[in-house]
Coordinates of C-alpha atoms and ligand atoms in Angstrom, one line a residue:
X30 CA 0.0 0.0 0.0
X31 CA 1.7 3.4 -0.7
X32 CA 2.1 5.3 2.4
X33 CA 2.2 8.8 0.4
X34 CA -1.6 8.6 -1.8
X35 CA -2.4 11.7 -3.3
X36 CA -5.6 13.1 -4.3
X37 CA -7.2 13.9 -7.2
X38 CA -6.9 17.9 -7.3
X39 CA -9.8 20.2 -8.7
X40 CA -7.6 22.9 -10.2
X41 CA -4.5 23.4 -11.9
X42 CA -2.6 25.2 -9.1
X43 CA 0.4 27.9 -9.7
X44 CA 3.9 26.8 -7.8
X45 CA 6.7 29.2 -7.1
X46 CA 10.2 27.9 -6.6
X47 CA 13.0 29.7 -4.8
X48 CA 16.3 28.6 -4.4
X49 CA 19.9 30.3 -4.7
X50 CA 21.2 26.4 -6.4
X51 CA 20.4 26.6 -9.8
X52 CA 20.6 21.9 -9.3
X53 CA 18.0 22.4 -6.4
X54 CA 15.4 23.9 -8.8
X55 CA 16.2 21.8 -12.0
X56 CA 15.6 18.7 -9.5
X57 CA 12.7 20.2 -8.0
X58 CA 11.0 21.2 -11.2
X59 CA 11.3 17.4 -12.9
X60 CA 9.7 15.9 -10.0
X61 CA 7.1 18.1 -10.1
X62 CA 6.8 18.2 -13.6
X63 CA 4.4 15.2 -14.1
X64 CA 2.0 16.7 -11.6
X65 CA 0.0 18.8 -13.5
X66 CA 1.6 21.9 -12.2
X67 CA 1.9 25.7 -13.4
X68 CA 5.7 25.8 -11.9
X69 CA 7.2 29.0 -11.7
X70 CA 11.2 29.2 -10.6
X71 CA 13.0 32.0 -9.0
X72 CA 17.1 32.2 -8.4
X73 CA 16.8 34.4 -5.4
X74 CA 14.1 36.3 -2.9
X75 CA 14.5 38.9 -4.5
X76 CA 13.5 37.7 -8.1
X77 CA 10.6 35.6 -6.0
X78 CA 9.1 38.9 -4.8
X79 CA 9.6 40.4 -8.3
X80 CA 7.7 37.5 -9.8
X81 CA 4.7 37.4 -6.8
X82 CA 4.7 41.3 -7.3
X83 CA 3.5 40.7 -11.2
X84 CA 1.4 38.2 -11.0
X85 CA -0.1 37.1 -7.0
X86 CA -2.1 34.7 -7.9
X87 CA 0.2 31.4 -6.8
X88 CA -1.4 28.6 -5.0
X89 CA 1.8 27.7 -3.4
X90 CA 5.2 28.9 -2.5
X91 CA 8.6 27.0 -2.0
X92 CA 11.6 28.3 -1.1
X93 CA 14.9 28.0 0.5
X94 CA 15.8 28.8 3.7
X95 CA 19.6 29.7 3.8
X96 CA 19.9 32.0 0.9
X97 CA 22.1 35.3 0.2
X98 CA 20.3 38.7 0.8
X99 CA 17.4 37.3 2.5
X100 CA 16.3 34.2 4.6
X101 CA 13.8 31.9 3.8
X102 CA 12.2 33.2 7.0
X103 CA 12.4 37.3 5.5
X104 CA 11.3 36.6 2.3
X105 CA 8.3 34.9 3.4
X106 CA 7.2 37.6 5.8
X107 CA 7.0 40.2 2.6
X108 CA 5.3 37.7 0.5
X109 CA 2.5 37.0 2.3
X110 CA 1.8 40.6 2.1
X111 CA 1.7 40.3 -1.4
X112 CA -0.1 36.9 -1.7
X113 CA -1.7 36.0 1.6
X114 CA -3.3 33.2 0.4
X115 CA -0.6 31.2 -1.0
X116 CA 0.5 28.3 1.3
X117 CA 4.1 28.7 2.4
X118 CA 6.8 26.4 2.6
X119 CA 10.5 26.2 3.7
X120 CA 13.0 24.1 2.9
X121 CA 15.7 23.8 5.4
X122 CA 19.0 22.0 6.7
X123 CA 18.5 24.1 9.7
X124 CA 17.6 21.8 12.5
X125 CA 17.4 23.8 15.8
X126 CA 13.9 22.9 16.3
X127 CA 13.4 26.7 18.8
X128 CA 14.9 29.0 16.1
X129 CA 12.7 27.2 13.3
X130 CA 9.4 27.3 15.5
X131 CA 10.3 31.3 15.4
X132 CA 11.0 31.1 12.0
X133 CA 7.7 29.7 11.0
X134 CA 6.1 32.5 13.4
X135 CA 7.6 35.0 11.7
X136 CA 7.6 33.9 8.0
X137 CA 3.7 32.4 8.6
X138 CA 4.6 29.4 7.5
X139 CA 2.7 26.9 6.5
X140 CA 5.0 24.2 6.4
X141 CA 9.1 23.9 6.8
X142 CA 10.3 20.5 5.4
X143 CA 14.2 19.4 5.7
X144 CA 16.7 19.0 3.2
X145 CA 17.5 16.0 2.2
X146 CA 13.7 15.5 1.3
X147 CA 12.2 12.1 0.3
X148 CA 10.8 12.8 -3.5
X149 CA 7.3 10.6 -2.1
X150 CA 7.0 12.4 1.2
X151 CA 7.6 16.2 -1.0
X152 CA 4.7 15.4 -3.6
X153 CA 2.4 14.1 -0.7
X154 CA 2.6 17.2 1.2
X155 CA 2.6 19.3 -1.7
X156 CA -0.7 18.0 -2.6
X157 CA -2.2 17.4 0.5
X158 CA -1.7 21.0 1.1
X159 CA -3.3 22.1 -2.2
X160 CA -5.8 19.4 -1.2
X161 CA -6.9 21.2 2.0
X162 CA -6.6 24.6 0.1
X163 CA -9.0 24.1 -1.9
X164 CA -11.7 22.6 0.4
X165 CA -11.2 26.0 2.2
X166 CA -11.5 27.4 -0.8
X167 CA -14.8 25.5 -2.0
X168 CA -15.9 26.1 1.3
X169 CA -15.3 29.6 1.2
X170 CA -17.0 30.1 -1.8
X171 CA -20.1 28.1 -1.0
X172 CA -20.1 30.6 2.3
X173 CA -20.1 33.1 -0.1
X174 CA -22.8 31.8 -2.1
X175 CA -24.8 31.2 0.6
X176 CA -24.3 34.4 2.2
X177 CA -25.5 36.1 -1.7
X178 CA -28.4 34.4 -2.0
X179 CA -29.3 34.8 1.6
X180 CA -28.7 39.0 0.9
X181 CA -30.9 38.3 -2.5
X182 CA -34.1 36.2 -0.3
X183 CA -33.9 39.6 2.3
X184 CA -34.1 41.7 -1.3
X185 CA -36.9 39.6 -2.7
X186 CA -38.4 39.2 0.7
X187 CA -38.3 43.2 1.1
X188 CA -39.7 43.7 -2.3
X189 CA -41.9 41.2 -1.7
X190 CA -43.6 42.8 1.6
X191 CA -43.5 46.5 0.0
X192 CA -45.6 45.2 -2.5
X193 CA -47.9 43.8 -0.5
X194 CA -48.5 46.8 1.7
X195 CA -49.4 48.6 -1.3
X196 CA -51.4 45.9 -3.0
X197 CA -53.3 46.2 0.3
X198 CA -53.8 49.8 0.1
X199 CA -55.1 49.7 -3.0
X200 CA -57.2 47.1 -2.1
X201 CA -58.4 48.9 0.8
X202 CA -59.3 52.6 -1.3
X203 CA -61.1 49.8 -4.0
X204 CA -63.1 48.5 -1.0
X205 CA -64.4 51.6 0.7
X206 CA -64.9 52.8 -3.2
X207 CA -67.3 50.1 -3.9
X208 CA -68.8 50.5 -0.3
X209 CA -69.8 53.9 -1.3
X210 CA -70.8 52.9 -4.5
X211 CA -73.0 49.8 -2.6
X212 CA -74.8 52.5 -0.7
X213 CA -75.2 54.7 -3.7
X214 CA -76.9 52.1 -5.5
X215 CA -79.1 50.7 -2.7
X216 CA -80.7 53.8 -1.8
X217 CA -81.7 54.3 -5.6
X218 CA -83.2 51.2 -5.8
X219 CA -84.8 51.7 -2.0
X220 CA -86.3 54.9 -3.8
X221 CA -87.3 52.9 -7.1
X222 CA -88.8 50.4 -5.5
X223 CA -90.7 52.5 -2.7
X224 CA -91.7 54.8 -5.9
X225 CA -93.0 51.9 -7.9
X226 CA -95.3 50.3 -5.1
X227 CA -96.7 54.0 -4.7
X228 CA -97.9 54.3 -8.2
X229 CA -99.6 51.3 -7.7
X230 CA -101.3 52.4 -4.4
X231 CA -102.3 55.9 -6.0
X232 CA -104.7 53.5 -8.8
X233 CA -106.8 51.9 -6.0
X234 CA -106.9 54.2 -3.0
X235 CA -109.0 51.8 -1.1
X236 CA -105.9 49.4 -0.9
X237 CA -103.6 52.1 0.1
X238 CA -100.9 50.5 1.9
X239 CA -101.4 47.1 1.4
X240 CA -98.0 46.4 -0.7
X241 CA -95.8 48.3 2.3
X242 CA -98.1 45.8 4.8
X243 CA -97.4 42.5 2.9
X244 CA -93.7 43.6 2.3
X245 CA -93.3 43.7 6.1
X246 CA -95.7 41.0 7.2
X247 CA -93.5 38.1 4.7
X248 CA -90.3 39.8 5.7
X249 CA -91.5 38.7 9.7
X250 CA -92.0 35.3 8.7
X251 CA -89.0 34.6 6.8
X252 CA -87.2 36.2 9.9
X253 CA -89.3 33.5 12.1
X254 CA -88.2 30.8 9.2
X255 CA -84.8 32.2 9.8
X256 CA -83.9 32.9 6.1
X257 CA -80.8 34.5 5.7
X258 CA -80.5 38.4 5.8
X259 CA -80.6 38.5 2.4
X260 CA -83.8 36.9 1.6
X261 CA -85.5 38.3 3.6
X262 CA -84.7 41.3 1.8
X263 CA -86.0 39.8 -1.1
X264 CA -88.8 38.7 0.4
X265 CA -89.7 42.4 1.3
X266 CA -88.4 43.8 -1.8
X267 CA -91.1 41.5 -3.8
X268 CA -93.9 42.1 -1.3
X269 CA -93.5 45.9 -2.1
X270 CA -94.3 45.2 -5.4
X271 CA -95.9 42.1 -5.6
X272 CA -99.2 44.0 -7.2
X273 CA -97.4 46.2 -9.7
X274 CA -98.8 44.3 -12.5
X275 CA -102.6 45.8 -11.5
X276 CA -101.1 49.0 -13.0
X277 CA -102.6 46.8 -16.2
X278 CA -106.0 46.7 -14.9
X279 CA -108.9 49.3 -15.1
X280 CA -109.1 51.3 -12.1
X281 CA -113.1 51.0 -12.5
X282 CA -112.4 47.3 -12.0
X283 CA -109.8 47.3 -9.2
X284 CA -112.2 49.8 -7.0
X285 CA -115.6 48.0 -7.9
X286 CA -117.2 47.8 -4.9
X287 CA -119.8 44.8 -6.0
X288 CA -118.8 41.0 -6.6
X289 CA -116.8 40.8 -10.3
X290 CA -117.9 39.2 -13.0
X291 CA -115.6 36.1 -14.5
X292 CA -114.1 38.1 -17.2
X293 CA -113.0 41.0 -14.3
X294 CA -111.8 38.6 -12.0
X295 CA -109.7 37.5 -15.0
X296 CA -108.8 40.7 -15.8
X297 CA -107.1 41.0 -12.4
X298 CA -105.5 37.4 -12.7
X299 CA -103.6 39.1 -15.5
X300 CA -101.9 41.4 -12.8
X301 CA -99.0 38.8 -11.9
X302 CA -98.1 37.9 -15.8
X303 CA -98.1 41.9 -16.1
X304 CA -95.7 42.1 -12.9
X305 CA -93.5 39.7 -14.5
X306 CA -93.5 41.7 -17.9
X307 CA -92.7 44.9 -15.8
X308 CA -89.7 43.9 -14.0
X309 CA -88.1 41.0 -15.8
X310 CA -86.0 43.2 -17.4
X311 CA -84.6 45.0 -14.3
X312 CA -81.7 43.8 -13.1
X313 CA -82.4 43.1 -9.3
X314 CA -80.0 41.0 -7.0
X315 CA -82.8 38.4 -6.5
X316 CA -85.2 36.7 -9.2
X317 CA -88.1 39.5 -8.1
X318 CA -90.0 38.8 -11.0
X319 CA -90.6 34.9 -10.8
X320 CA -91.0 35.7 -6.9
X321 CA -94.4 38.0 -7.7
X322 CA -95.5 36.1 -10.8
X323 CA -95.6 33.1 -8.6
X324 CA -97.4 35.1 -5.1
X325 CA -100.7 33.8 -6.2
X326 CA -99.8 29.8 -7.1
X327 CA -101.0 27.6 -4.4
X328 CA -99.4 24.5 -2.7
X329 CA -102.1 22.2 -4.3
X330 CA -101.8 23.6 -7.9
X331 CA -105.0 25.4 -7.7
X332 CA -103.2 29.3 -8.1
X333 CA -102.6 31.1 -10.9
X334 CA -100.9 32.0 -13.5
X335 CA -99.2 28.5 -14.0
X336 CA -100.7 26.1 -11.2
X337 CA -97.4 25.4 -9.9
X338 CA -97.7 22.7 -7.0
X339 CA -95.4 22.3 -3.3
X340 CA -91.8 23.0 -3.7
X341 CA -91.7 23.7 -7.6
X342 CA -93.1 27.4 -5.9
X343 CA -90.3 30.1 -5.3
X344 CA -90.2 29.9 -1.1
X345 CA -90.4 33.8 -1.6
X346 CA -93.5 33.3 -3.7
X347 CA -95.3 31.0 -0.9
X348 CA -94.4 33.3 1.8
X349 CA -95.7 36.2 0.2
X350 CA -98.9 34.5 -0.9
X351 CA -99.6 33.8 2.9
X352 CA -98.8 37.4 3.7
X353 CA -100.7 39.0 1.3
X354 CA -103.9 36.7 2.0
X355 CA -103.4 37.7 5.9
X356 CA -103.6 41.3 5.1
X357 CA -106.2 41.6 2.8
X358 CA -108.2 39.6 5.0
X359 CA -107.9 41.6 7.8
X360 CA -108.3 45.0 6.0
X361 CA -111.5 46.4 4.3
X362 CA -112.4 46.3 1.0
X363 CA -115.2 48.1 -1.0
X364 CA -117.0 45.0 -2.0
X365 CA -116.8 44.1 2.1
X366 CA -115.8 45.4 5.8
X367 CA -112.4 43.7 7.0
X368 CA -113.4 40.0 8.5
X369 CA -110.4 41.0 11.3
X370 CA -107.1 39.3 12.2
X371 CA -108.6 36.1 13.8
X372 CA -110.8 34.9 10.7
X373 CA -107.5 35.8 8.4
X374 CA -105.1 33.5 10.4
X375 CA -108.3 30.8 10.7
X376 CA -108.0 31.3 7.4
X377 CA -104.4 30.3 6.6
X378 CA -105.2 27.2 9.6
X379 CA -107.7 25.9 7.8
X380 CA -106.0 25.5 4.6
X381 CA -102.2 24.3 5.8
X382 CA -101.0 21.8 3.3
X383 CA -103.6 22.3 1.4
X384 CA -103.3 25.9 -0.5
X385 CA -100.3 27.3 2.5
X386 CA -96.8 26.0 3.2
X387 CA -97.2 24.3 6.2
X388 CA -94.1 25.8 7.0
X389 CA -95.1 29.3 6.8
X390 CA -98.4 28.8 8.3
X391 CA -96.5 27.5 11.6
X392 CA -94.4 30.2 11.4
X393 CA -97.2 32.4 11.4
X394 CA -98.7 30.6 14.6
X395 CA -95.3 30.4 16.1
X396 CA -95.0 33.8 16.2
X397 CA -96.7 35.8 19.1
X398 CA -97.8 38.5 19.0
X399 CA -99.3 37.2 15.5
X400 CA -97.6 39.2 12.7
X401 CA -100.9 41.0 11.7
X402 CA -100.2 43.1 14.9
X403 CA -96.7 42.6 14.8
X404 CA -96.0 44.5 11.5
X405 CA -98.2 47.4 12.6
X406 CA -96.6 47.4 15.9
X407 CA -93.3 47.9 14.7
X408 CA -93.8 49.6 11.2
X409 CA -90.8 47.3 9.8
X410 CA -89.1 49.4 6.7
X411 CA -89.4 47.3 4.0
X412 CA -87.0 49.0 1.4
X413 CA -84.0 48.8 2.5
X414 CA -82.2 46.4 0.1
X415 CA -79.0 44.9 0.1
X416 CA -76.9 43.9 -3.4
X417 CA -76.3 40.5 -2.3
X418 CA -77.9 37.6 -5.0
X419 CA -80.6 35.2 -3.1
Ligands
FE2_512 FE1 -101.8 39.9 -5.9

């Protein structure tokens, strides 16, 4: 097994050699020669120092001790001024182990090795020197790297945060923009709507304030069904308007005070198809339309326009039909006096399952007071909308 195994080197490395014997180098130089090295030769320190001065880019340095002009020892402690990273080494009879120790103080010395030298034992430490080198040097430059990309992820990280602050901002002004905007556009359609259901009410005087009563008497039950906010908006929304569509009909006919003939009473059937004709075009956040055209379908398919049965009824659409049979019920009419609160909800009783949601109705009952009184009570404001889609 060879004692001396060198290792396979990543670079080509630069050598210097000093020495005052002209043989020294010459022997020196073919032994290296087959390693691979950039050799360099020098005849004194003071052509060594010339040579590191143009060009300080040497891996390694080797050089004599005992030479004229300058030691070893001297002309090491100006070279590594000039190349501080070169490895140093001295080559030396000298064998007063104190003085040398100094020696190596001074110079920074890397390594001193004595003459004669064993040609093996030279080339191992040459190269395990170089060896060592470079994983300093590999680990100095992977330090490095680190230490870049580590200043770049700060950078990017920096970046990064400054433009998220501002995204945010923006975000933020676009938010209390459209919040504005929100209110802007609800209290124009509160005003449309409000302004609809009064034309309405200005037709047939005799059922002033019936669309403001149904709006708020649904929007209790769907509360009592606990909807979500926003359908019950709806809900109000559509019982405001539910009889828009009698803006269609003859006044004479919506004011008679008799019983109507068959051809009248179809007359104001027509009312929930012309509802639908008046606002299918608007854009509202809920399906407003198909909630009135479907306020006077009943659960057993006897209603009108469609006979729609159970479920295939918008909920809306069933609430409001309960609500607006409460309150006309209860309130007078010029064909007849109001039959009061308790024959309305005997009303709505009598006929769970069969033309009511038995949901609604027992919301209705579950509900005390009943919301007949309720909704006059507390005079619930029935137009305020929000944009949300039901
Ligand atoms: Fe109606």
């Amino acid at each position: 097994m060879n004692p001396f195994p060198l290792s396979p080197l990543k670079y080509r490395h630069s050598i210097l050699l000093i020495d005052d014997e002209a043989a020294i180098l010459d022997i020196m130089t073919m032994m290296l020669a087959d390693e691979g090295y950039d050799l360099h030769t020098a005849g004194s320190a003071a052509e060594g120092l010339k040579i590191l001065k143009e060009s300080p880019n040497f891996s390694l340095i080797i050089s004599d001790h005992m030479m004229p002009g300058m030691t070893g020892v001297q002309f090491f402690a100006q070279a590594r001024e000039i190349c501080p990273n070169a490895l140093r080494v001295l080559l030396t009879g000298y064998t007063d182990m104190d003085a040398m120790i100094d020696a190596i103080n001074s110079g920074g010395i890397h390594l001193y090795l004595t003459k004669p030298w064993q040609r093996d034992e030279l080339l191992y430490s040459i190269n395990q020197m170089l060896s060592k080198a470079e994983l300093i040097i590999e680990n100095r430059r992977l330090d490095e790297l680190v230490k870049k990309q580590n200043e770049e992820l700060l950078e990017l990280n920096k970046n990064l945060e400054e433009k998220v602050r501002i995204k945010t901002r923006h975000l933020d002004q676009r938010a209390d923009e459209l919040k504005t905007s929100y209110e802007k556009t609800r209290l124009i359609l509160s005003g449309t709507v409000l302004a609809m259901s009064k034309i309405v009410e200005s037709r047939d005087p005799y059922t002033a304030g019936h669309e403001q009563q149904v709006s708020a008497i649904a929007g209790l039950i769907a509360q009592k069904m606990s909807l979500s906010n926003d359908q019950v908006e709806a809900i109000r929304v559509a019982g405001s308007l539910h009889d828009i569509g009698k803006i269609g009909v003859p006044a004479e006919i919506l004011t008679k005070p008799g019983r109507l003939s068959w051809l009248e009473m179809e007359m104001i059937k027509t009312h929930t198809q012309n509802a639908y004709d008046i606002l299918k075009t608007i854009e509202f956040p809920y399906p407003i339309a198909q909630i009135i055209l479907q306020h006077h379908e009943r659960i057993d398919g006897s209603g009108y326009p469609q006979g729609l049965q159970g479920e295939d009824i918008l909920l809306a659409a069933r609430i409001i039909g309960v609500a607006d049979v409460l309150e006309a019920m209860s309130a007078h009419r010029p064909y007849r006096p109001a039959l009061g609160m308790e024959a309305a909800m005997d009303e709505i009783v009598k006929n769970r399952g069969v033309l009511y949601d038995p949901n609604v109705v027992d919301a209705c009952l579950g509900m005390n007071p009943s919301p007949l009184s309720r909704q006059k009570i507390y005079k619930v404001k029935v137009c305020s909308i929000s944009l949300h889609v039901v």
